[in-house]
PDB file of N, CA and C in Angstrom:
ATOM      1  N   ALA A1264      79.403 102.053 101.961  1.00 45.00           N
ATOM      2  CA  ALA A1264      79.665 100.881 102.798  1.00 45.00           C
ATOM      3  C   ALA A1264      78.577  99.866 102.555  1.00 45.00           C
ATOM      4  N   ASP A1265      78.931  98.629 102.685  1.00 60.00           N
ATOM      5  CA  ASP A1265      77.931  97.591 102.517  1.00 60.00           C
ATOM      6  C   ASP A1265      77.427  97.113 103.860  1.00 60.00           C
ATOM      7  N   GLY A1266      77.569  97.919 104.868  1.00 77.00           N
ATOM      8  CA  GLY A1266      77.089  97.550 106.192  1.00 77.00           C
ATOM      9  C   GLY A1266      77.907  98.199 107.282  1.00 77.00           C
ATOM     10  N   GLU A1267      77.965  97.495 108.354  1.00 87.00           N
ATOM     11  CA  GLU A1267      78.608  97.994 109.553  1.00 87.00           C
ATOM     12  C   GLU A1267      80.135  97.895 109.479  1.00 87.00           C
ATOM     13  N   ILE A1268      80.788  98.911 109.981  1.00 90.00           N
ATOM     14  CA  ILE A1268      82.244  98.875 110.117  1.00 90.00           C
ATOM     15  C   ILE A1268      82.534  98.429 111.539  1.00 90.00           C
ATOM     16  N   ARG A1269      83.416  97.454 111.666  1.00 89.00           N
ATOM     17  CA  ARG A1269      83.752  96.913 112.981  1.00 89.00           C
ATOM     18  C   ARG A1269      85.253  96.952 113.210  1.00 89.00           C
ATOM     19  N   ARG A1270      85.632  96.867 114.467  1.00 87.00           N
ATOM     20  CA  ARG A1270      87.056  96.824 114.782  1.00 87.00           C
ATOM     21  C   ARG A1270      87.655  95.533 114.260  1.00 87.00           C
ATOM     22  N   GLY A1271      88.895  95.584 113.815  1.00 90.00           N
ATOM     23  CA  GLY A1271      89.577  94.416 113.287  1.00 90.00           C
ATOM     24  C   GLY A1271      90.128  93.536 114.390  1.00 90.00           C
ATOM     25  N   SER A1272      90.552  92.371 114.022  1.00 91.00           N
ATOM     26  CA  SER A1272      91.092  91.432 114.996  1.00 91.00           C
ATOM     27  C   SER A1272      92.393  91.946 115.624  1.00 91.00           C
ATOM     28  N   ASN A1273      93.046  92.900 114.970  1.00 92.00           N
ATOM     29  CA  ASN A1273      94.294  93.449 115.503  1.00 92.00           C
ATOM     30  C   ASN A1273      94.080  94.766 116.256  1.00 92.00           C
ATOM     31  N   TRP A1274      92.850  95.072 116.599  1.00 88.00           N
ATOM     32  CA  TRP A1274      92.513  96.333 117.265  1.00 88.00           C
ATOM     33  C   TRP A1274      93.364  96.576 118.510  1.00 88.00           C
ATOM     34  N   SER A1275      93.517  95.573 119.365  1.00 85.00           N
ATOM     35  CA  SER A1275      94.202  95.793 120.644  1.00 85.00           C
ATOM     36  C   SER A1275      95.674  96.174 120.472  1.00 85.00           C
ATOM     37  N   SER A1276      96.265  95.835 119.347  1.00 87.00           N
ATOM     38  CA  SER A1276      97.671  96.209 119.142  1.00 87.00           C
ATOM     39  C   SER A1276      97.814  97.506 118.344  1.00 87.00           C
ATOM     40  N   HIS A1277      96.705  98.121 117.961  1.00 84.00           N
ATOM     41  CA  HIS A1277      96.766  99.358 117.161  1.00 84.00           C
ATOM     42  C   HIS A1277      95.793 100.424 117.649  1.00 84.00           C
ATOM     43  N   ASN A1278      95.409 100.395 118.900  1.00 84.00           N
ATOM     44  CA  ASN A1278      94.382 101.332 119.361  1.00 84.00           C
ATOM     45  C   ASN A1278      94.925 102.459 120.243  1.00 84.00           C
ATOM     46  N   GLU A1279      96.229 102.683 120.225  1.00 84.00           N
ATOM     47  CA  GLU A1279      96.812 103.736 121.062  1.00 84.00           C
ATOM     48  C   GLU A1279      96.172 105.090 120.791  1.00 84.00           C
ATOM     49  N   TRP A1280      95.936 105.384 119.520  1.00 84.00           N
ATOM     50  CA  TRP A1280      95.357 106.677 119.142  1.00 84.00           C
ATOM     51  C   TRP A1280      93.992 106.878 119.783  1.00 84.00           C
ATOM     52  N   PHE A1281      93.258 105.779 119.976  1.00 85.00           N
ATOM     53  CA  PHE A1281      91.915 105.879 120.540  1.00 85.00           C
ATOM     54  C   PHE A1281      91.984 106.041 122.059  1.00 85.00           C
ATOM     55  N   ARG A1282      92.941 105.409 122.672  1.00 82.00           N
ATOM     56  CA  ARG A1282      93.091 105.505 124.122  1.00 82.00           C
ATOM     57  C   ARG A1282      93.654 106.856 124.546  1.00 82.00           C
ATOM     58  N   GLU A1283      94.484 107.440 123.720  1.00 80.00           N
ATOM     59  CA  GLU A1283      95.187 108.653 124.105  1.00 80.00           C
ATOM     60  C   GLU A1283      94.654 109.914 123.427  1.00 80.00           C
ATOM     61  N   GLY A1284      93.873 109.770 122.383  1.00 72.00           N
ATOM     62  CA  GLY A1284      93.414 110.955 121.667  1.00 72.00           C
ATOM     63  C   GLY A1284      94.589 111.655 121.007  1.00 72.00           C
ATOM     64  N   GLY A1285      94.423 112.911 120.653  1.00 79.00           N
ATOM     65  CA  GLY A1285      95.539 113.671 120.123  1.00 79.00           C
ATOM     66  C   GLY A1285      95.398 114.057 118.674  1.00 79.00           C
ATOM     67  N   HIS A1286      96.543 114.109 117.981  1.00 83.00           N
ATOM     68  CA  HIS A1286      96.590 114.657 116.622  1.00 83.00           C
ATOM     69  C   HIS A1286      95.811 113.847 115.600  1.00 83.00           C
ATOM     70  N   ASN A1287      95.537 112.587 115.865  1.00 88.00           N
ATOM     71  CA  ASN A1287      94.776 111.787 114.904  1.00 88.00           C
ATOM     72  C   ASN A1287      93.311 112.209 114.823  1.00 88.00           C
ATOM     73  N   ASN A1288      92.827 112.897 115.837  1.00 91.00           N
ATOM     74  CA  ASN A1288      91.435 113.356 115.814  1.00 91.00           C
ATOM     75  C   ASN A1288      91.170 114.256 114.609  1.00 91.00           C
ATOM     76  N   LEU A1289      92.094 115.144 114.317  1.00 91.00           N
ATOM     77  CA  LEU A1289      91.942 116.032 113.164  1.00 91.00           C
ATOM     78  C   LEU A1289      91.973 115.237 111.864  1.00 91.00           C
ATOM     79  N   ARG A1290      92.823 114.233 111.794  1.00 93.00           N
ATOM     80  CA  ARG A1290      92.868 113.391 110.598  1.00 93.00           C
ATOM     81  C   ARG A1290      91.525 112.701 110.372  1.00 93.00           C
ATOM     82  N   ILE A1291      90.937 112.219 111.434  1.00 95.00           N
ATOM     83  CA  ILE A1291      89.644 111.539 111.299  1.00 95.00           C
ATOM     84  C   ILE A1291      88.584 112.534 110.838  1.00 95.00           C
ATOM     85  N   THR A1292      88.619 113.743 111.365  1.00 96.00           N
ATOM     86  CA  THR A1292      87.684 114.774 110.904  1.00 96.00           C
ATOM     87  C   THR A1292      87.832 114.982 109.404  1.00 96.00           C
ATOM     88  N   ARG A1293      89.066 115.075 108.934  1.00 96.00           N
ATOM     89  CA  ARG A1293      89.308 115.280 107.499  1.00 96.00           C
ATOM     90  C   ARG A1293      88.826 114.094 106.674  1.00 96.00           C
ATOM     91  N   ILE A1294      89.035 112.891 107.177  1.00 97.00           N
ATOM     92  CA  ILE A1294      88.562 111.688 106.466  1.00 97.00           C
ATOM     93  C   ILE A1294      87.045 111.717 106.350  1.00 97.00           C
ATOM     94  N   LEU A1295      86.365 112.010 107.453  1.00 97.00           N
ATOM     95  CA  LEU A1295      84.901 112.045 107.442  1.00 97.00           C
ATOM     96  C   LEU A1295      84.382 113.127 106.491  1.00 97.00           C
ATOM     97  N   LYS A1296      85.003 114.300 106.505  1.00 98.00           N
ATOM     98  CA  LYS A1296      84.594 115.374 105.587  1.00 98.00           C
ATOM     99  C   LYS A1296      84.814 114.965 104.135  1.00 98.00           C
ATOM    100  N   CYS A1297      85.954 114.379 103.871  1.00 97.00           N
ATOM    101  CA  CYS A1297      86.278 113.962 102.506  1.00 97.00           C
ATOM    102  C   CYS A1297      85.271 112.940 102.002  1.00 97.00           C
ATOM    103  N   LEU A1298      84.999 111.938 102.820  1.00 97.00           N
ATOM    104  CA  LEU A1298      84.025 110.919 102.422  1.00 97.00           C
ATOM    105  C   LEU A1298      82.666 111.552 102.134  1.00 97.00           C
ATOM    106  N   THR A1299      82.242 112.438 103.019  1.00 97.00           N
ATOM    107  CA  THR A1299      80.933 113.073 102.866  1.00 97.00           C
ATOM    108  C   THR A1299      80.868 113.914 101.595  1.00 97.00           C
ATOM    109  N   ARG A1300      81.904 114.672 101.326  1.00 96.00           N
ATOM    110  CA  ARG A1300      81.909 115.602 100.190  1.00 96.00           C
ATOM    111  C   ARG A1300      82.164 114.933  98.851  1.00 96.00           C
ATOM    112  N   THR A1301      82.614 113.709  98.877  1.00 97.00           N
ATOM    113  CA  THR A1301      82.898 113.018  97.612  1.00 97.00           C
ATOM    114  C   THR A1301      81.863 111.937  97.302  1.00 97.00           C
ATOM    115  N   GLY A1302      80.686 112.089  97.874  1.00 96.00           N
ATOM    116  CA  GLY A1302      79.600 111.170  97.552  1.00 96.00           C
ATOM    117  C   GLY A1302      79.619 109.868  98.328  1.00 96.00           C
ATOM    118  N   MET A1303      80.404 109.820  99.379  1.00 96.00           N
ATOM    119  CA  MET A1303      80.506 108.598 100.173  1.00 96.00           C
ATOM    120  C   MET A1303      79.995 108.829 101.595  1.00 96.00           C
ATOM    121  N   ALA A1304      78.907 109.589 101.695  1.00 95.00           N
ATOM    122  CA  ALA A1304      78.348 109.941 103.000  1.00 95.00           C
ATOM    123  C   ALA A1304      77.926 108.708 103.792  1.00 95.00           C
ATOM    124  N   GLU A1305      77.451 107.694 103.116  1.00 95.00           N
ATOM    125  CA  GLU A1305      77.053 106.470 103.815  1.00 95.00           C
ATOM    126  C   GLU A1305      78.259 105.833 104.509  1.00 95.00           C
ATOM    127  N   ASP A1306      79.392 105.856 103.838  1.00 95.00           N
ATOM    128  CA  ASP A1306      80.619 105.325 104.432  1.00 95.00           C
ATOM    129  C   ASP A1306      81.055 106.178 105.628  1.00 95.00           C
ATOM    130  N   ALA A1307      80.932 107.490 105.492  1.00 96.00           N
ATOM    131  CA  ALA A1307      81.281 108.387 106.592  1.00 96.00           C
ATOM    132  C   ALA A1307      80.399 108.117 107.805  1.00 96.00           C
ATOM    133  N   ARG A1308      79.117 107.939 107.579  1.00 96.00           N
ATOM    134  CA  ARG A1308      78.206 107.645 108.689  1.00 96.00           C
ATOM    135  C   ARG A1308      78.520 106.294 109.327  1.00 96.00           C
ATOM    136  N   ALA A1309      78.894 105.324 108.514  1.00 96.00           N
ATOM    137  CA  ALA A1309      79.251 104.000 109.049  1.00 96.00           C
ATOM    138  C   ALA A1309      80.514 104.088 109.899  1.00 96.00           C
ATOM    139  N   LEU A1310      81.492 104.874 109.456  1.00 96.00           N
ATOM    140  CA  LEU A1310      82.715 105.046 110.232  1.00 96.00           C
ATOM    141  C   LEU A1310      82.418 105.757 111.544  1.00 96.00           C
ATOM    142  N   LEU A1311      81.621 106.804 111.493  1.00 96.00           N
ATOM    143  CA  LEU A1311      81.259 107.519 112.711  1.00 96.00           C
ATOM    144  C   LEU A1311      80.511 106.596 113.672  1.00 96.00           C
ATOM    145  N   ALA A1312      79.596 105.800 113.168  1.00 96.00           N
ATOM    146  CA  ALA A1312      78.855 104.867 114.024  1.00 96.00           C
ATOM    147  C   ALA A1312      79.808 103.885 114.699  1.00 96.00           C
ATOM    148  N   CYS A1313      80.814 103.421 113.970  1.00 94.00           N
ATOM    149  CA  CYS A1313      81.810 102.521 114.543  1.00 94.00           C
ATOM    150  C   CYS A1313      82.579 103.222 115.659  1.00 94.00           C
ATOM    151  N   LEU A1314      82.994 104.440 115.430  1.00 94.00           N
ATOM    152  CA  LEU A1314      83.729 105.191 116.447  1.00 94.00           C
ATOM    153  C   LEU A1314      82.868 105.428 117.685  1.00 94.00           C
ATOM    154  N   GLU A1315      81.597 105.718 117.471  1.00 94.00           N
ATOM    155  CA  GLU A1315      80.673 105.916 118.600  1.00 94.00           C
ATOM    156  C   GLU A1315      80.516 104.611 119.395  1.00 94.00           C
ATOM    157  N   ARG A1316      80.417 103.486 118.704  1.00 93.00           N
ATOM    158  CA  ARG A1316      80.319 102.190 119.404  1.00 93.00           C
ATOM    159  C   ARG A1316      81.584 101.897 120.198  1.00 93.00           C
ATOM    160  N   LEU A1317      82.738 102.160 119.582  1.00 91.00           N
ATOM    161  CA  LEU A1317      84.006 101.930 120.276  1.00 91.00           C
ATOM    162  C   LEU A1317      84.090 102.768 121.547  1.00 91.00           C
ATOM    163  N   ARG A1318      83.588 103.972 121.468  1.00 92.00           N
ATOM    164  CA  ARG A1318      83.600 104.859 122.638  1.00 92.00           C
ATOM    165  C   ARG A1318      82.848 104.248 123.810  1.00 92.00           C
ATOM    166  N   VAL A1319      81.761 103.575 123.516  1.00 92.00           N
ATOM    167  CA  VAL A1319      80.952 102.949 124.559  1.00 92.00           C
ATOM    168  C   VAL A1319      81.558 101.619 125.008  1.00 92.00           C
ATOM    169  N   GLU A1320      82.062 100.854 124.060  1.00 89.00           N
ATOM    170  CA  GLU A1320      82.526  99.496 124.336  1.00 89.00           C
ATOM    171  C   GLU A1320      83.919  99.418 124.954  1.00 89.00           C
ATOM    172  N   GLU A1321      84.785 100.354 124.624  1.00 86.00           N
ATOM    173  CA  GLU A1321      86.168 100.284 125.085  1.00 86.00           C
ATOM    174  C   GLU A1321      86.285 100.812 126.513  1.00 86.00           C
ATOM    175  N   PRO A1322      87.045 100.125 127.348  1.00 80.00           N
ATOM    176  CA  PRO A1322      87.185 100.568 128.734  1.00 80.00           C
ATOM    177  C   PRO A1322      87.899 101.910 128.873  1.00 80.00           C
ATOM    178  N   VAL A1323      88.806 102.217 127.946  1.00 86.00           N
ATOM    179  CA  VAL A1323      89.528 103.486 127.999  1.00 86.00           C
ATOM    180  C   VAL A1323      89.403 104.174 126.645  1.00 86.00           C
ATOM    181  N   CYS A1324      88.793 105.349 126.674  1.00 88.00           N
ATOM    182  CA  CYS A1324      88.679 106.145 125.453  1.00 88.00           C
ATOM    183  C   CYS A1324      89.264 107.517 125.748  1.00 88.00           C
ATOM    184  N   GLY A1325      90.340 107.853 125.048  1.00 88.00           N
ATOM    185  CA  GLY A1325      90.976 109.138 125.251  1.00 88.00           C
ATOM    186  C   GLY A1325      90.468 110.215 124.315  1.00 88.00           C
ATOM    187  N   VAL A1326      89.524 109.862 123.471  1.00 91.00           N
ATOM    188  CA  VAL A1326      88.962 110.824 122.528  1.00 91.00           C
ATOM    189  C   VAL A1326      87.849 111.578 123.253  1.00 91.00           C
ATOM    190  N   ASP A1327      87.981 112.884 123.334  1.00 90.00           N
ATOM    191  CA  ASP A1327      87.022 113.659 124.110  1.00 90.00           C
ATOM    192  C   ASP A1327      85.755 113.990 123.320  1.00 90.00           C
ATOM    193  N   GLU A1328      84.794 114.515 124.028  1.00 92.00           N
ATOM    194  CA  GLU A1328      83.501 114.859 123.438  1.00 92.00           C
ATOM    195  C   GLU A1328      83.655 115.917 122.353  1.00 92.00           C
ATOM    196  N   ARG A1329      84.602 116.803 122.511  1.00 93.00           N
ATOM    197  CA  ARG A1329      84.823 117.847 121.502  1.00 93.00           C
ATOM    198  C   ARG A1329      85.149 117.223 120.138  1.00 93.00           C
ATOM    199  N   ALA A1330      86.038 116.235 120.141  1.00 93.00           N
ATOM    200  CA  ALA A1330      86.400 115.559 118.890  1.00 93.00           C
ATOM    201  C   ALA A1330      85.181 114.866 118.288  1.00 93.00           C
ATOM    202  N   PHE A1331      84.409 114.184 119.113  1.00 95.00           N
ATOM    203  CA  PHE A1331      83.212 113.525 118.595  1.00 95.00           C
ATOM    204  C   PHE A1331      82.240 114.546 118.023  1.00 95.00           C
ATOM    205  N   GLY A1332      82.180 115.732 118.624  1.00 96.00           N
ATOM    206  CA  GLY A1332      81.333 116.793 118.096  1.00 96.00           C
ATOM    207  C   GLY A1332      81.772 117.213 116.695  1.00 96.00           C
ATOM    208  N   PHE A1333      83.083 117.372 116.512  1.00 96.00           N
ATOM    209  CA  PHE A1333      83.604 117.715 115.185  1.00 96.00           C
ATOM    210  C   PHE A1333      83.307 116.593 114.188  1.00 96.00           C
ATOM    211  N   TRP A1334      83.450 115.367 114.631  1.00 96.00           N
ATOM    212  CA  TRP A1334      83.199 114.224 113.750  1.00 96.00           C
ATOM    213  C   TRP A1334      81.735 114.177 113.319  1.00 96.00           C
ATOM    214  N   ARG A1335      80.836 114.444 114.267  1.00 97.00           N
ATOM    215  CA  ARG A1335      79.401 114.452 113.933  1.00 97.00           C
ATOM    216  C   ARG A1335      79.097 115.569 112.936  1.00 97.00           C
ATOM    217  N   GLN A1336      79.667 116.735 113.141  1.00 97.00           N
ATOM    218  CA  GLN A1336      79.452 117.849 112.212  1.00 97.00           C
ATOM    219  C   GLN A1336      79.991 117.520 110.828  1.00 97.00           C
ATOM    220  N   ALA A1337      81.061 116.773 110.768  1.00 97.00           N
ATOM    221  CA  ALA A1337      81.689 116.447 109.481  1.00 97.00           C
ATOM    222  C   ALA A1337      80.791 115.594 108.587  1.00 97.00           C
ATOM    223  N   VAL A1338      79.890 114.842 109.184  1.00 96.00           N
ATOM    224  CA  VAL A1338      79.027 113.978 108.378  1.00 96.00           C
ATOM    225  C   VAL A1338      77.645 114.567 108.134  1.00 96.00           C
ATOM    226  N   GLU A1339      77.411 115.778 108.614  1.00 92.00           N
ATOM    227  CA  GLU A1339      76.111 116.427 108.391  1.00 92.00           C
ATOM    228  C   GLU A1339      76.021 116.987 106.993  1.00 92.00           C
TER     229      GLU A1339
END
């Protein structure tokens, strides 16, 4: 990554997965693992940092602490 990953201008119309959690959590874990294992660990860390910021900034976050734990482990 060449810096920070931020939410796009269309975030509010595509953020259902973040508000409700669910099956996409596993997909994100796989994405983070793939990035890390293929030499793109910096990108994985940037994505995780973005997700962590969204968790704090968004009024409703349906992604639980367990998922964030898996995501953090995926980038170690």
